[in-house]
mmCIF file of C-alpha atoms in Angstrom:
data_model
loop_
_atom_site.group_PDB
_atom_site.id
_atom_site.type_symbol
_atom_site.label_atom_id
_atom_site.label_comp_id
_atom_site.label_asym_id
_atom_site.label_seq_id
_atom_site.Cartn_x
_atom_site.Cartn_y
_atom_site.Cartn_z
ATOM 1 C CA UNK A 1 14.230 6.268 -63.663
ATOM 2 C CA UNK A 2 14.445 2.581 -62.799
ATOM 3 C CA UNK A 3 16.602 3.375 -59.763
ATOM 4 C CA UNK A 4 14.028 5.972 -58.554
ATOM 5 C CA UNK A 5 11.224 3.464 -58.965
ATOM 6 C CA UNK A 6 13.192 0.869 -57.020
ATOM 7 C CA UNK A 7 13.874 3.383 -54.231
ATOM 8 C CA UNK A 8 10.206 4.307 -54.060
ATOM 9 C CA UNK A 9 9.279 0.646 -53.856
ATOM 10 C CA UNK A 10 11.769 0.068 -51.024
ATOM 11 C CA UNK A 11 10.349 2.988 -49.039
ATOM 12 C CA UNK A 12 6.800 1.699 -49.593
ATOM 13 C CA UNK A 13 7.807 -1.825 -48.547
ATOM 14 C CA UNK A 14 9.494 -0.588 -45.374
ATOM 15 C CA UNK A 15 6.437 1.491 -44.448
ATOM 16 C CA UNK A 16 4.109 -1.422 -45.099
ATOM 17 C CA UNK A 17 6.310 -3.745 -43.032
ATOM 18 C CA UNK A 18 6.405 -1.238 -40.156
ATOM 19 C CA UNK A 19 2.633 -0.842 -40.301
ATOM 20 C CA UNK A 20 2.197 -4.612 -40.247
ATOM 21 C CA UNK A 21 4.487 -4.905 -37.244
ATOM 22 C CA UNK A 22 2.532 -2.158 -35.508
ATOM 23 C CA UNK A 23 -0.779 -3.906 -36.099
ATOM 24 C CA UNK A 24 0.699 -7.210 -34.896
ATOM 25 C CA UNK A 25 1.984 -5.528 -31.721
ATOM 26 C CA UNK A 26 -1.396 -3.893 -31.229
ATOM 27 C CA UNK A 27 -3.149 -7.243 -31.537
ATOM 28 C CA UNK A 28 -0.747 -8.872 -29.077
ATOM 29 C CA UNK A 29 -1.246 -6.059 -26.568
ATOM 30 C CA UNK A 30 -4.999 -6.373 -26.888
ATOM 31 C CA UNK A 31 -4.786 -10.114 -26.180
ATOM 32 C CA UNK A 32 -2.579 -9.436 -23.146
ATOM 33 C CA UNK A 33 -5.050 -6.873 -21.909
ATOM 34 C CA UNK A 34 -8.065 -9.097 -22.338
ATOM 35 C CA UNK A 35 -6.451 -12.073 -20.645
ATOM 36 C CA UNK A 36 -5.008 -9.986 -17.836
ATOM 37 C CA UNK A 37 -7.985 -7.807 -16.959
ATOM 38 C CA UNK A 38 -10.788 -10.248 -16.220
ATOM 39 C CA UNK A 39 -10.573 -9.069 -12.608
ATOM 40 C CA UNK A 40 -8.350 -6.766 -10.618
ATOM 41 C CA UNK A 41 -5.469 -8.553 -8.926
ATOM 42 C CA UNK A 42 -5.970 -9.784 -5.362
ATOM 43 C CA UNK A 43 -5.375 -7.004 -2.886
ATOM 44 C CA UNK A 44 -2.333 -7.459 -0.672
ATOM 45 C CA UNK A 45 -4.381 -6.047 2.195
ATOM 46 C CA UNK A 46 -6.011 -9.481 2.554
ATOM 47 C CA UNK A 47 -2.792 -11.303 3.430
ATOM 48 C CA UNK A 48 -1.884 -11.486 7.130
ATOM 49 C CA UNK A 49 1.677 -12.563 7.915
ATOM 50 C CA UNK A 50 3.626 -13.637 10.992
ATOM 51 C CA UNK A 51 0.788 -15.388 12.823
ATOM 52 C CA UNK A 52 2.469 -17.442 15.557
ATOM 53 C CA UNK A 53 0.764 -20.497 17.041
ATOM 54 C CA UNK A 54 1.679 -23.333 19.396
ATOM 55 C CA UNK A 55 -0.529 -26.384 19.970
ATOM 56 C CA UNK A 56 -0.203 -29.778 21.630
ATOM 57 C CA UNK A 57 -2.201 -32.929 20.894
ATOM 58 C CA UNK A 58 -1.954 -36.711 20.892
ATOM 59 C CA UNK A 59 0.173 -36.559 17.734
ATOM 60 C CA UNK A 60 2.227 -33.950 15.956
ATOM 61 C CA UNK A 61 -0.141 -34.061 12.960
ATOM 62 C CA UNK A 62 -3.167 -33.418 15.162
ATOM 63 C CA UNK A 63 -1.319 -30.537 16.826
ATOM 64 C CA UNK A 64 -0.544 -29.081 13.376
ATOM 65 C CA UNK A 65 -4.214 -29.275 12.332
ATOM 66 C CA UNK A 66 -5.242 -27.503 15.534
ATOM 67 C CA UNK A 67 -2.562 -24.850 15.012
ATOM 68 C CA UNK A 68 -3.660 -24.130 11.451
ATOM 69 C CA UNK A 69 -7.258 -23.700 12.572
ATOM 70 C CA UNK A 70 -6.192 -21.383 15.395
ATOM 71 C CA UNK A 71 -4.003 -19.397 12.995
ATOM 72 C CA UNK A 72 -6.940 -18.923 10.625
ATOM 73 C CA UNK A 73 -9.130 -17.574 13.429
ATOM 74 C CA UNK A 74 -6.379 -15.212 14.633
ATOM 75 C CA UNK A 75 -5.576 -13.987 11.146
ATOM 76 C CA UNK A 76 -9.198 -13.271 10.236
ATOM 77 C CA UNK A 77 -9.740 -11.364 13.493
ATOM 78 C CA UNK A 78 -6.576 -9.350 12.763
ATOM 79 C CA UNK A 79 -7.706 -8.711 9.180
ATOM 80 C CA UNK A 80 -11.119 -7.437 10.287
ATOM 81 C CA UNK A 81 -9.399 -4.992 12.643
ATOM 82 C CA UNK A 82 -6.933 -3.945 9.945
ATOM 83 C CA UNK A 83 -9.702 -2.968 7.531
ATOM 84 C CA UNK A 84 -12.142 -1.273 9.919
ATOM 85 C CA UNK A 85 -12.183 1.858 12.110
ATOM 86 C CA UNK A 86 -11.364 1.317 15.813
ATOM 87 C CA UNK A 87 -14.861 2.484 16.772
ATOM 88 C CA UNK A 88 -16.327 -0.650 15.130
ATOM 89 C CA UNK A 89 -13.926 -3.234 16.524
ATOM 90 C CA UNK A 90 -16.341 -4.318 19.246
ATOM 91 C CA UNK A 91 -18.917 -5.106 16.548
ATOM 92 C CA UNK A 92 -16.620 -7.403 14.572
ATOM 93 C CA UNK A 93 -17.917 -10.986 14.311
ATOM 94 C CA UNK A 94 -16.433 -14.291 15.420
ATOM 95 C CA UNK A 95 -17.350 -16.692 12.631
ATOM 96 C CA UNK A 96 -17.914 -20.479 12.686
ATOM 97 C CA UNK A 97 -14.912 -22.601 11.692
ATOM 98 C CA UNK A 98 -16.537 -23.786 8.458
ATOM 99 C CA UNK A 99 -17.153 -20.215 7.316
ATOM 100 C CA UNK A 100 -13.590 -19.170 8.166
ATOM 101 C CA UNK A 101 -12.230 -22.156 6.235
ATOM 102 C CA UNK A 102 -14.287 -21.156 3.195
ATOM 103 C CA UNK A 103 -12.823 -17.637 3.271
ATOM 104 C CA UNK A 104 -9.175 -18.788 3.283
ATOM 105 C CA UNK A 105 -7.589 -18.964 -0.166
ATOM 106 C CA UNK A 106 -3.975 -19.691 0.863
ATOM 107 C CA UNK A 107 -2.056 -20.827 3.950
ATOM 108 C CA UNK A 108 1.730 -20.461 3.789
ATOM 109 C CA UNK A 109 4.032 -21.884 6.451
ATOM 110 C CA UNK A 110 6.805 -19.388 7.173
ATOM 111 C CA UNK A 111 8.471 -21.458 9.925
ATOM 112 C CA UNK A 112 7.494 -24.604 11.798
ATOM 113 C CA UNK A 113 8.713 -27.139 14.324
ATOM 114 C CA UNK A 114 6.908 -30.454 14.833
ATOM 115 C CA UNK A 115 7.469 -32.980 17.626
ATOM 116 C CA UNK A 116 5.623 -36.167 18.534
ATOM 117 C CA UNK A 117 2.898 -34.250 20.394
ATOM 118 C CA UNK A 118 3.423 -30.530 19.677
ATOM 119 C CA UNK A 119 3.520 -28.033 16.858
ATOM 120 C CA UNK A 120 4.933 -24.513 16.763
ATOM 121 C CA UNK A 121 4.710 -22.443 13.596
ATOM 122 C CA UNK A 122 4.567 -19.025 11.991
ATOM 123 C CA UNK A 123 2.092 -18.658 9.129
ATOM 124 C CA UNK A 124 0.832 -16.263 6.478
ATOM 125 C CA UNK A 125 -2.825 -16.513 5.481
ATOM 126 C CA UNK A 126 -4.626 -14.952 2.535
ATOM 127 C CA UNK A 127 -8.388 -14.468 2.543
ATOM 128 C CA UNK A 128 -10.876 -14.024 -0.279
ATOM 129 C CA UNK A 129 -11.450 -10.273 -0.796
ATOM 130 C CA UNK A 130 -15.078 -10.691 -2.007
ATOM 131 C CA UNK A 131 -15.949 -12.945 0.945
ATOM 132 C CA UNK A 132 -14.469 -10.553 3.519
ATOM 133 C CA UNK A 133 -16.097 -7.511 1.911
ATOM 134 C CA UNK A 134 -19.451 -9.274 1.778
ATOM 135 C CA UNK A 135 -19.277 -10.150 5.469
ATOM 136 C CA UNK A 136 -18.518 -6.542 6.482
ATOM 137 C CA UNK A 137 -21.073 -5.039 4.098
ATOM 138 C CA UNK A 138 -23.781 -7.431 5.305
ATOM 139 C CA UNK A 139 -23.147 -6.223 8.875
ATOM 140 C CA UNK A 140 -23.024 -2.539 7.769
ATOM 141 C CA UNK A 141 -19.489 -2.133 9.097
ATOM 142 C CA UNK A 142 -17.534 0.533 7.192
ATOM 143 C CA UNK A 143 -14.100 -0.499 5.958
ATOM 144 C CA UNK A 144 -11.333 0.181 3.498
ATOM 145 C CA UNK A 145 -8.915 -2.173 1.778
ATOM 146 C CA UNK A 146 -7.056 0.558 -0.079
ATOM 147 C CA UNK A 147 -3.345 0.032 0.343
ATOM 148 C CA UNK A 148 -1.509 3.338 0.301
ATOM 149 C CA UNK A 149 0.975 4.215 -2.412
ATOM 150 C CA UNK A 150 4.528 4.167 -1.020
ATOM 151 C CA UNK A 151 5.122 6.914 1.559
ATOM 152 C CA UNK A 152 8.633 7.927 2.585
ATOM 153 C CA UNK A 153 9.363 8.259 6.300
ATOM 154 C CA UNK A 154 11.645 11.190 7.183
ATOM 155 C CA UNK A 155 12.716 10.596 10.828
ATOM 156 C CA UNK A 156 13.952 13.727 12.608
ATOM 157 C CA UNK A 157 15.406 12.987 16.043
ATOM 158 C CA UNK A 158 16.202 15.573 18.709
ATOM 159 C CA UNK A 159 18.365 14.797 21.710
ATOM 160 C CA UNK A 160 20.191 17.210 23.977
ATOM 161 C CA UNK A 161 19.104 20.081 21.738
ATOM 162 C CA UNK A 162 20.666 18.653 18.558
ATOM 163 C CA UNK A 163 18.570 17.683 15.528
ATOM 164 C CA UNK A 164 19.503 14.512 13.610
ATOM 165 C CA UNK A 165 18.175 13.353 10.264
ATOM 166 C CA UNK A 166 21.060 11.868 8.328
ATOM 167 C CA UNK A 167 23.275 11.219 11.364
ATOM 168 C CA UNK A 168 22.854 7.476 11.776
ATOM 169 C CA UNK A 169 22.636 5.203 13.532
ATOM 170 C CA UNK A 170 20.278 6.742 16.042
ATOM 171 C CA UNK A 171 17.456 5.140 18.004
ATOM 172 C CA UNK A 172 14.649 6.897 16.139
ATOM 173 C CA UNK A 173 15.964 6.091 12.674
ATOM 174 C CA UNK A 174 16.571 2.457 13.618
ATOM 175 C CA UNK A 175 13.055 2.026 15.019
ATOM 176 C CA UNK A 176 11.461 3.202 11.760
ATOM 177 C CA UNK A 177 13.774 1.185 9.541
ATOM 178 C CA UNK A 178 12.637 -1.950 11.368
ATOM 179 C CA UNK A 179 9.052 -1.163 10.333
ATOM 180 C CA UNK A 180 9.437 -0.102 6.701
ATOM 181 C CA UNK A 181 7.727 -2.051 3.953
ATOM 182 C CA UNK A 182 4.131 -3.145 3.508
ATOM 183 C CA UNK A 183 2.667 -2.734 7.004
ATOM 184 C CA UNK A 184 -1.004 -3.555 6.523
ATOM 185 C CA UNK A 185 -2.681 -0.745 4.610
ATOM 186 C CA UNK A 186 0.254 1.684 4.739
ATOM 187 C CA UNK A 187 3.404 1.073 2.684
ATOM 188 C CA UNK A 188 6.495 2.953 3.846
ATOM 189 C CA UNK A 189 10.036 3.377 2.550
ATOM 190 C CA UNK A 190 13.091 5.182 3.888
ATOM 191 C CA UNK A 191 15.937 7.010 2.209
ATOM 192 C CA UNK A 192 19.407 5.476 2.227
ATOM 193 C CA UNK A 193 20.928 8.796 3.267
ATOM 194 C CA UNK A 194 23.623 9.067 0.611
ATOM 195 C CA UNK A 195 25.424 12.430 0.210
ATOM 196 C CA UNK A 196 23.231 13.648 -2.677
ATOM 197 C CA UNK A 197 20.057 12.977 -0.668
ATOM 198 C CA UNK A 198 21.429 14.874 2.319
ATOM 199 C CA UNK A 199 21.571 17.957 0.088
ATOM 200 C CA UNK A 200 17.894 17.606 -0.835
ATOM 201 C CA UNK A 201 16.432 18.219 2.616
ATOM 202 C CA UNK A 202 17.867 18.997 6.059
ATOM 203 C CA UNK A 203 16.369 18.299 9.462
ATOM 204 C CA UNK A 204 15.344 21.965 9.831
ATOM 205 C CA UNK A 205 13.746 22.001 6.357
ATOM 206 C CA UNK A 206 11.844 18.796 7.071
ATOM 207 C CA UNK A 207 10.473 20.168 10.356
ATOM 208 C CA UNK A 208 9.545 23.431 8.613
ATOM 209 C CA UNK A 209 7.466 21.415 6.125
ATOM 210 C CA UNK A 210 9.352 22.305 2.948
ATOM 211 C CA UNK A 211 6.910 20.436 0.688
ATOM 212 C CA UNK A 212 8.973 20.877 -2.475
ATOM 213 C CA UNK A 213 12.104 19.330 -0.964
ATOM 214 C CA UNK A 214 10.148 16.551 0.726
ATOM 215 C CA UNK A 215 8.396 15.720 -2.536
ATOM 216 C CA UNK A 216 11.731 15.604 -4.370
ATOM 217 C CA UNK A 217 13.047 13.104 -1.824
ATOM 218 C CA UNK A 218 9.849 11.047 -2.093
ATOM 219 C CA UNK A 219 9.992 10.924 -5.889
ATOM 220 C CA UNK A 220 13.550 9.600 -5.785
ATOM 221 C CA UNK A 221 12.142 6.464 -4.106
ATOM 222 C CA UNK A 222 8.931 6.182 -6.125
ATOM 223 C CA UNK A 223 6.887 7.451 -3.177
ATOM 224 C CA UNK A 224 3.725 9.528 -3.568
ATOM 225 C CA UNK A 225 3.999 11.318 -0.253
ATOM 226 C CA UNK A 226 6.233 12.013 2.730
ATOM 227 C CA UNK A 227 5.745 11.689 6.474
ATOM 228 C CA UNK A 228 7.984 13.713 8.760
ATOM 229 C CA UNK A 229 8.337 11.674 11.955
ATOM 230 C CA UNK A 230 9.704 13.857 14.754
ATOM 231 C CA UNK A 231 10.859 12.675 18.180
ATOM 232 C CA UNK A 232 12.466 14.511 21.113
ATOM 233 C CA UNK A 233 14.064 12.427 23.825
ATOM 234 C CA UNK A 234 14.084 13.981 27.263
ATOM 235 C CA UNK A 235 14.403 13.077 30.940
ATOM 236 C CA UNK A 236 11.897 14.511 33.382
ATOM 237 C CA UNK A 237 13.977 16.390 36.016
ATOM 238 C CA UNK A 238 11.267 15.854 38.639
ATOM 239 C CA UNK A 239 11.342 12.043 38.695
ATOM 240 C CA UNK A 240 14.123 10.997 36.324
ATOM 241 C CA UNK A 241 11.711 9.213 33.986
ATOM 242 C CA UNK A 242 12.642 9.157 30.259
ATOM 243 C CA UNK A 243 10.064 10.318 27.713
ATOM 244 C CA UNK A 244 9.747 10.704 23.959
ATOM 245 C CA UNK A 245 7.658 13.526 22.513
ATOM 246 C CA UNK A 246 6.606 12.555 18.985
ATOM 247 C CA UNK A 247 4.620 13.765 16.002
ATOM 248 C CA UNK A 248 3.815 12.667 12.439
ATOM 249 C CA UNK A 249 3.036 15.220 9.709
ATOM 250 C CA UNK A 250 1.962 14.094 6.246
ATOM 251 C CA UNK A 251 2.644 15.660 2.837
ATOM 252 C CA UNK A 252 1.458 14.672 -0.635
ATOM 253 C CA UNK A 253 -1.064 11.808 -0.492
ATOM 254 C CA UNK A 254 -0.121 10.951 3.097
ATOM 255 C CA UNK A 255 -2.856 11.590 5.681
ATOM 256 C CA UNK A 256 -2.969 15.309 6.370
ATOM 257 C CA UNK A 257 -2.783 16.853 9.823
ATOM 258 C CA UNK A 258 -0.338 16.228 12.642
ATOM 259 C CA UNK A 259 -0.490 13.129 14.854
ATOM 260 C CA UNK A 260 1.096 13.774 18.246
ATOM 261 C CA UNK A 261 1.764 11.598 21.295
ATOM 262 C CA UNK A 262 4.182 11.435 24.206
ATOM 263 C CA UNK A 263 5.576 8.050 25.240
ATOM 264 C CA UNK A 264 6.833 7.696 28.824
ATOM 265 C CA UNK A 265 9.246 5.023 29.989
ATOM 266 C CA UNK A 266 8.367 2.896 32.990
ATOM 267 C CA UNK A 267 11.769 1.477 33.890
ATOM 268 C CA UNK A 268 13.624 4.689 34.594
ATOM 269 C CA UNK A 269 17.271 4.821 33.530
ATOM 270 C CA UNK A 270 18.433 1.542 35.042
ATOM 271 C CA UNK A 271 19.845 0.439 31.687
ATOM 272 C CA UNK A 272 21.176 3.842 30.748
ATOM 273 C CA UNK A 273 19.822 6.676 28.633
ATOM 274 C CA UNK A 274 20.700 5.006 25.320
ATOM 275 C CA UNK A 275 18.731 1.880 26.183
ATOM 276 C CA UNK A 276 15.765 3.954 27.348
ATOM 277 C CA UNK A 277 15.841 5.955 24.094
ATOM 278 C CA UNK A 278 15.948 2.762 22.041
ATOM 279 C CA UNK A 279 13.057 1.119 23.893
ATOM 280 C CA UNK A 280 10.922 4.250 23.736
ATOM 281 C CA UNK A 281 11.671 4.707 20.024
ATOM 282 C CA UNK A 282 10.603 1.143 19.251
ATOM 283 C CA UNK A 283 7.365 1.535 21.201
ATOM 284 C CA UNK A 284 6.677 4.937 19.637
ATOM 285 C CA UNK A 285 7.270 3.772 16.063
ATOM 286 C CA UNK A 286 4.845 0.900 16.654
ATOM 287 C CA UNK A 287 2.192 3.098 18.280
ATOM 288 C CA UNK A 288 2.465 5.847 15.674
ATOM 289 C CA UNK A 289 2.253 3.290 12.864
ATOM 290 C CA UNK A 290 -1.097 2.168 14.245
ATOM 291 C CA UNK A 291 -2.272 5.769 14.460
ATOM 292 C CA UNK A 292 -1.088 6.393 10.896
ATOM 293 C CA UNK A 293 -3.034 3.346 9.688
ATOM 294 C CA UNK A 294 -6.139 4.632 11.502
ATOM 295 C CA UNK A 295 -5.748 8.037 9.825
ATOM 296 C CA UNK A 296 -5.387 6.366 6.416
ATOM 297 C CA UNK A 297 -8.535 4.310 7.060
ATOM 298 C CA UNK A 298 -10.471 7.409 8.118
ATOM 299 C CA UNK A 299 -9.402 9.175 4.918
ATOM 300 C CA UNK A 300 -10.345 6.262 2.649
ATOM 301 C CA UNK A 301 -13.275 4.599 4.414
ATOM 302 C CA UNK A 302 -16.176 3.248 2.399
ATOM 303 C CA UNK A 303 -19.578 1.862 3.333
ATOM 304 C CA UNK A 304 -21.869 -0.728 1.842
ATOM 305 C CA UNK A 305 -24.182 2.019 0.577
ATOM 306 C CA UNK A 306 -21.432 3.330 -1.712
ATOM 307 C CA UNK A 307 -21.947 0.363 -4.026
ATOM 308 C CA UNK A 308 -20.219 -0.036 -7.376
ATOM 309 C CA UNK A 309 -20.465 1.743 -10.689
ATOM 310 C CA UNK A 310 -19.468 0.906 -14.272
ATOM 311 C CA UNK A 311 -17.996 3.485 -16.640
ATOM 312 C CA UNK A 312 -16.215 3.626 -19.995
ATOM 313 C CA UNK A 313 -12.960 5.569 -19.827
ATOM 314 C CA UNK A 314 -10.863 6.624 -22.826
ATOM 315 C CA UNK A 315 -7.092 6.950 -22.731
ATOM 316 C CA UNK A 316 -5.147 8.620 -25.555
ATOM 317 C CA UNK A 317 -2.067 6.728 -26.754
ATOM 318 C CA UNK A 318 1.037 8.256 -28.304
ATOM 319 C CA UNK A 319 2.775 4.864 -28.549
ATOM 320 C CA UNK A 320 1.738 1.274 -27.948
ATOM 321 C CA UNK A 321 3.853 0.871 -24.824
ATOM 322 C CA UNK A 322 1.488 3.216 -22.995
ATOM 323 C CA UNK A 323 -1.292 0.630 -23.184
ATOM 324 C CA UNK A 324 0.710 -1.973 -21.262
ATOM 325 C CA UNK A 325 1.603 0.676 -18.675
ATOM 326 C CA UNK A 326 -2.049 1.604 -18.172
ATOM 327 C CA UNK A 327 -2.965 -2.044 -17.623
ATOM 328 C CA UNK A 328 -0.235 -2.433 -14.993
ATOM 329 C CA UNK A 329 -1.425 0.682 -13.142
ATOM 330 C CA UNK A 330 -5.098 -0.305 -13.227
ATOM 331 C CA UNK A 331 -4.231 -3.653 -11.637
ATOM 332 C CA UNK A 332 -2.735 -1.840 -8.634
ATOM 333 C CA UNK A 333 -5.743 0.370 -7.801
ATOM 334 C CA UNK A 334 -7.992 -1.166 -5.121
ATOM 335 C CA UNK A 335 -10.959 0.995 -6.184
ATOM 336 C CA UNK A 336 -11.017 -0.852 -9.527
ATOM 337 C CA UNK A 337 -13.010 -4.008 -8.835
ATOM 338 C CA UNK A 338 -12.879 -5.197 -12.443
ATOM 339 C CA UNK A 339 -11.736 -3.827 -15.765
ATOM 340 C CA UNK A 340 -11.671 -4.989 -19.362
ATOM 341 C CA UNK A 341 -10.735 -3.620 -22.760
ATOM 342 C CA UNK A 342 -13.650 -2.279 -24.809
ATOM 343 C CA UNK A 343 -11.739 -1.046 -27.892
ATOM 344 C CA UNK A 344 -8.101 -0.513 -28.839
ATOM 345 C CA UNK A 345 -6.620 1.429 -31.751
ATOM 346 C CA UNK A 346 -3.214 2.881 -32.465
ATOM 347 C CA UNK A 347 -4.230 6.188 -30.863
ATOM 348 C CA UNK A 348 -6.582 5.301 -28.007
ATOM 349 C CA UNK A 349 -7.741 2.597 -25.611
ATOM 350 C CA UNK A 350 -11.234 2.442 -24.120
ATOM 351 C CA UNK A 351 -11.554 0.567 -20.825
ATOM 352 C CA UNK A 352 -14.705 -0.665 -19.142
ATOM 353 C CA UNK A 353 -14.136 -0.028 -15.431
ATOM 354 C CA UNK A 354 -16.144 -1.305 -12.481
ATOM 355 C CA UNK A 355 -15.384 1.042 -9.620
ATOM 356 C CA UNK A 356 -15.967 0.051 -6.026
ATOM 357 C CA UNK A 357 -17.480 2.974 -4.162
ATOM 358 C CA UNK A 358 -18.670 4.650 -7.364
ATOM 359 C CA UNK A 359 -16.909 7.018 -9.731
ATOM 360 C CA UNK A 360 -16.916 10.090 -7.474
ATOM 361 C CA UNK A 361 -15.151 8.288 -4.624
ATOM 362 C CA UNK A 362 -12.744 6.532 -6.998
ATOM 363 C CA UNK A 363 -11.431 9.717 -8.618
ATOM 364 C CA UNK A 364 -9.354 10.711 -5.583
ATOM 365 C CA UNK A 365 -7.953 7.182 -5.298
ATOM 366 C CA UNK A 366 -6.702 7.263 -8.898
ATOM 367 C CA UNK A 367 -4.629 10.330 -8.049
ATOM 368 C CA UNK A 368 -3.018 8.472 -5.148
ATOM 369 C CA UNK A 369 -1.796 5.824 -7.582
ATOM 370 C CA UNK A 370 -0.381 8.142 -10.210
ATOM 371 C CA UNK A 371 -3.387 8.229 -12.547
ATOM 372 C CA UNK A 372 -6.033 10.780 -13.450
ATOM 373 C CA UNK A 373 -9.713 9.938 -13.988
ATOM 374 C CA UNK A 374 -11.789 12.935 -15.104
ATOM 375 C CA UNK A 375 -15.282 13.393 -16.493
ATOM 376 C CA UNK A 376 -15.826 15.646 -19.515
ATOM 377 C CA UNK A 377 -18.881 16.381 -21.701
ATOM 378 C CA UNK A 378 -17.554 13.680 -24.051
ATOM 379 C CA UNK A 379 -17.204 11.051 -21.334
ATOM 380 C CA UNK A 380 -14.561 9.799 -18.910
ATOM 381 C CA UNK A 381 -10.864 10.341 -19.621
ATOM 382 C CA UNK A 382 -8.102 8.206 -18.129
ATOM 383 C CA UNK A 383 -4.413 9.044 -18.195
ATOM 384 C CA UNK A 384 -1.234 8.211 -16.396
ATOM 385 C CA UNK A 385 -0.015 10.971 -14.097
ATOM 386 C CA UNK A 386 -2.072 12.375 -11.203
#
């Protein structure tokens, strides 16, 4: 009897200890959430890198000051164009130096060379998201600062009648690899091309738009969509000029609809066909990237009239680790202007969300970032998984 009582006590003590640990973990998570959710993290869309400037002056220090000011003007002009549709670029403002200075939150020197009277440097500048948004909204210029989830580029290259996807190196593959990463509003990745990936999708399957295989390849790299980038290199028999026929086709959350363009070389084949193919591929990847960014902007544009809206959203929890995951995901979504924790229990978390563009516009954005925001008769529900 005494042994049974002791065993019962041990079981009770272990349960009580586990419960206490759970409550302590819950309290710590709540503190982390409250300290980490005062405002959404700064959007990477507001950082402009690789601004190159050269200035001369009476001293190297004076030349550096002039270069930094010039870099700020260039970067802000580039940022305005990055965020807005091409049709509004002629309406973009040129702001006074004092106003530009007030909008800059960080200036990072990537490279620099200073002499007695000259300065040459490459800089990265970050601007205040609220200040930039306010300037565009005040002028009624539509914009978007939504950075895309990662999209995988699948480059299919055709030359002399042969299709190449995994056969590298080739000019088309190399041109896209040089551009992968966070390019403004569109983030791109590329597959390594290992043997297992080559079994997932072939060049013919990619061109045929096999969405299931393309999605499987995308998921292997944490991407939310795929873009099949096709190029056919040819030489015009009439004049001997090289040309590259290209197209982009999006799947998943990538911009839908095909983007097509033909790029024509101007130097003939003086350097050989391989050089012409390489130069055309580089130019085409750059041009198509700009067109892809424009398509993304068109799909995600917002106007000043959209405003903001506050909602309470409930997320069911099966374990405490889910709460930390939800906080990390909410910080990545540009449509979430601010969020904070309203209540937290062992089974659910209630977030107060301030949504830029309102709840209706934000719902589609949540899906792009791997979350689901839905409205029910009982209120808004939030969960991980689009």
